Amino acid sequence: MTFLEHSSPACTRLGILLSGRGSNFLAIAESIRAGRLPSAEIAVVISNVADAAGLARAREMGLHTKVLVSRGRKREEHDADVIACLRANGVDLVCLAGYMRLLSPQFVAAFPHRILNIHPSLLPAFPGLDAQEQAFNYGVKVTGCTVHFVDEELDHGAIIVQRAVAVLETDDEHSLAERILKEEHLAYTEAIARVVSGEYELRGRKYVKTHA
Ligand code: GRF
């Protein structure tokens, strides 16, 4: 079965944004293929980097892909093109998967509480770049990963899922990052499942199961 054959009106259409190797994207795609996200499908994979490895994998899988190069462009102009592409592809839920761009307020407003990001630390600890190395150098004993809604502040929106990873005596920042990445791949699927289930709602910053 191809990815396109999953298409059905009941499906949440995901728009994946990536800039690099795309292992989180691949984990999401594999979860859909394996039936772990039965009501989600990938509508489009967009990259701001033309030679991103994740984009090449998306093409090999027969997914719809689009390159929208960001270098040298004003953020608002580039974001307007990305928003237009997401809309043209009927995207309901945007998944940032190693997308190395800050989103403009206009982008965040275009998909209110419909943009997810994954970050390799237990937020609010260690936001920003090289979070695994930040955590390792700080000497924490436990770190992990966070999937959260994107708001206008960096690595700040309401938390959907977190998974913890113990820091071992034998770790360096690379071995730690590898173990965190494995948890990221589980966390992203879990977070998408929660959002598409319609069984959770935001109460302030808290994303909680509704008791209908
Ligand atoms: C991941 O560590 C993710 O948490 C961070 O960027 C990295 C992307 O990795 N936002 P990949 O491209 O998904 O393999």
mmCIF file with all atom_site columns, N, CA, C and O and ligand atoms in Angstrom, residues 21-24 98 118-120 132 184, ligand 1:
data_model
loop_
_atom_site.group_PDB
_atom_site.id
_atom_site.type_symbol
_atom_site.label_atom_id
_atom_site.label_alt_id
_atom_site.label_comp_id
_atom_site.label_asym_id
_atom_site.label_entity_id
_atom_site.label_seq_id
_atom_site.pdbx_PDB_ins_code
_atom_site.Cartn_x
_atom_site.Cartn_y
_atom_site.Cartn_z
_atom_site.occupancy
_atom_site.B_iso_or_equiv
_atom_site.pdbx_formal_charge
_atom_site.auth_seq_id
_atom_site.auth_comp_id
_atom_site.auth_asym_id
_atom_site.auth_atom_id
_atom_site.pdbx_PDB_model_num
ATOM   1  N N  . ARG A 1 21  ? 18.011 15.806 8.059  1.00 0.00 ? 21  ARG A N  1
ATOM   2  C CA . ARG A 1 21  ? 17.996 14.355 7.779  1.00 0.00 ? 21  ARG A CA 1
ATOM   3  C C  . ARG A 1 21  ? 16.587 13.769 7.834  1.00 0.00 ? 21  ARG A C  1
ATOM   4  O O  . ARG A 1 21  ? 16.314 12.757 7.201  1.00 0.00 ? 21  ARG A O  1
ATOM   5  N N  . GLY A 1 22  ? 15.716 14.333 8.657  1.00 0.00 ? 22  GLY A N  1
ATOM   6  C CA . GLY A 1 22  ? 14.314 13.925 8.601  1.00 0.00 ? 22  GLY A CA 1
ATOM   7  C C  . GLY A 1 22  ? 13.973 12.628 9.305  1.00 0.00 ? 22  GLY A C  1
ATOM   8  O O  . GLY A 1 22  ? 12.981 11.976 8.968  1.00 0.00 ? 22  GLY A O  1
ATOM   9  N N  . SER A 1 23  ? 14.725 12.275 10.357 1.00 0.00 ? 23  SER A N  1
ATOM   10 C CA . SER A 1 23  ? 14.404 10.996 11.022 1.00 0.00 ? 23  SER A CA 1
ATOM   11 C C  . SER A 1 23  ? 13.049 11.068 11.746 1.00 0.00 ? 23  SER A C  1
ATOM   12 O O  . SER A 1 23  ? 12.333 10.059 11.821 1.00 0.00 ? 23  SER A O  1
ATOM   13 N N  . ASN A 1 24  ? 12.690 12.223 12.260 1.00 0.00 ? 24  ASN A N  1
ATOM   14 C CA . ASN A 1 24  ? 11.359 12.330 12.890 1.00 0.00 ? 24  ASN A CA 1
ATOM   15 C C  . ASN A 1 24  ? 10.251 12.213 11.854 1.00 0.00 ? 24  ASN A C  1
ATOM   16 O O  . ASN A 1 24  ? 9.230  11.570 12.096 1.00 0.00 ? 24  ASN A O  1
ATOM   17 N N  . GLY A 1 98  ? 12.519 19.011 12.709 1.00 0.00 ? 98  GLY A N  1
ATOM   18 C CA . GLY A 1 98  ? 13.866 19.477 12.390 1.00 0.00 ? 98  GLY A CA 1
ATOM   19 C C  . GLY A 1 98  ? 13.816 20.604 11.375 1.00 0.00 ? 98  GLY A C  1
ATOM   20 O O  . GLY A 1 98  ? 14.628 20.660 10.457 1.00 0.00 ? 98  GLY A O  1
ATOM   21 N N  . ILE A 1 118 ? 9.021  19.387 17.762 1.00 0.00 ? 118 ILE A N  1
ATOM   22 C CA . ILE A 1 118 ? 9.714  18.487 18.693 1.00 0.00 ? 118 ILE A CA 1
ATOM   23 C C  . ILE A 1 118 ? 11.047 19.102 19.072 1.00 0.00 ? 118 ILE A C  1
ATOM   24 O O  . ILE A 1 118 ? 11.747 19.658 18.226 1.00 0.00 ? 118 ILE A O  1
ATOM   25 N N  . HIS A 1 119 ? 11.351 19.004 20.362 1.00 0.00 ? 119 HIS A N  1
ATOM   26 C CA . HIS A 1 119 ? 12.581 19.611 20.879 1.00 0.00 ? 119 HIS A CA 1
ATOM   27 C C  . HIS A 1 119 ? 13.305 18.577 21.751 1.00 0.00 ? 119 HIS A C  1
ATOM   28 O O  . HIS A 1 119 ? 12.678 17.921 22.587 1.00 0.00 ? 119 HIS A O  1
ATOM   29 N N  . PRO A 1 120 ? 14.633 18.448 21.592 1.00 0.00 ? 120 PRO A N  1
ATOM   30 C CA . PRO A 1 120 ? 15.349 17.383 22.297 1.00 0.00 ? 120 PRO A CA 1
ATOM   31 C C  . PRO A 1 120 ? 15.785 17.728 23.713 1.00 0.00 ? 120 PRO A C  1
ATOM   32 O O  . PRO A 1 120 ? 16.960 17.554 24.083 1.00 0.00 ? 120 PRO A O  1
ATOM   33 N N  . GLN A 1 132 ? 20.724 18.929 23.560 1.00 0.00 ? 132 GLN A N  1
ATOM   34 C CA . GLN A 1 132 ? 21.283 17.724 24.182 1.00 0.00 ? 132 GLN A CA 1
ATOM   35 C C  . GLN A 1 132 ? 22.636 18.044 24.823 1.00 0.00 ? 132 GLN A C  1
ATOM   36 O O  . GLN A 1 132 ? 22.940 17.606 25.928 1.00 0.00 ? 132 GLN A O  1
ATOM   37 N N  . GLU A 1 184 ? 12.346 10.564 20.805 1.00 0.00 ? 184 GLU A N  1
ATOM   38 C CA . GLU A 1 184 ? 11.654 11.556 19.968 1.00 0.00 ? 184 GLU A CA 1
ATOM   39 C C  . GLU A 1 184 ? 10.721 10.863 18.984 1.00 0.00 ? 184 GLU A C  1
ATOM   40 O O  . GLU A 1 184 ? 9.589  11.296 18.752 1.00 0.00 ? 184 GLU A O  1
HETATM 41 C C1 . GRF B 2 .   ? 15.702 16.584 16.399 1.00 0.00 ? 1   GRF B C1 1
HETATM 42 O O1 . GRF B 2 .   ? 16.627 16.365 17.432 1.00 0.00 ? 1   GRF B O1 1
HETATM 43 C C2 . GRF B 2 .   ? 14.591 17.485 16.864 1.00 0.00 ? 1   GRF B C2 1
HETATM 44 O O2 . GRF B 2 .   ? 14.283 17.336 18.211 1.00 0.00 ? 1   GRF B O2 1
HETATM 45 C C3 . GRF B 2 .   ? 15.172 18.867 16.609 1.00 0.00 ? 1   GRF B C3 1
HETATM 46 O O3 . GRF B 2 .   ? 15.883 18.731 15.401 1.00 0.00 ? 1   GRF B O3 1
HETATM 47 C C4 . GRF B 2 .   ? 16.313 17.375 15.245 1.00 0.00 ? 1   GRF B C4 1
HETATM 48 C C5 . GRF B 2 .   ? 15.793 16.907 13.917 1.00 0.00 ? 1   GRF B C5 1
HETATM 49 O O4 . GRF B 2 .   ? 16.225 15.614 13.605 1.00 0.00 ? 1   GRF B O4 1
HETATM 50 N N1 . GRF B 2 .   ? 14.132 19.856 16.547 1.00 0.00 ? 1   GRF B N1 1
HETATM 51 P P1 . GRF B 2 .   ? 15.603 14.846 12.367 1.00 0.00 ? 1   GRF B P1 1
HETATM 52 O O5 . GRF B 2 .   ? 15.865 15.739 11.132 1.00 0.00 ? 1   GRF B O5 1
HETATM 53 O O6 . GRF B 2 .   ? 14.163 14.655 12.611 1.00 0.00 ? 1   GRF B O6 1
HETATM 54 O O7 . GRF B 2 .   ? 16.374 13.570 12.279 1.00 0.00 ? 1   GRF B O7 1
#
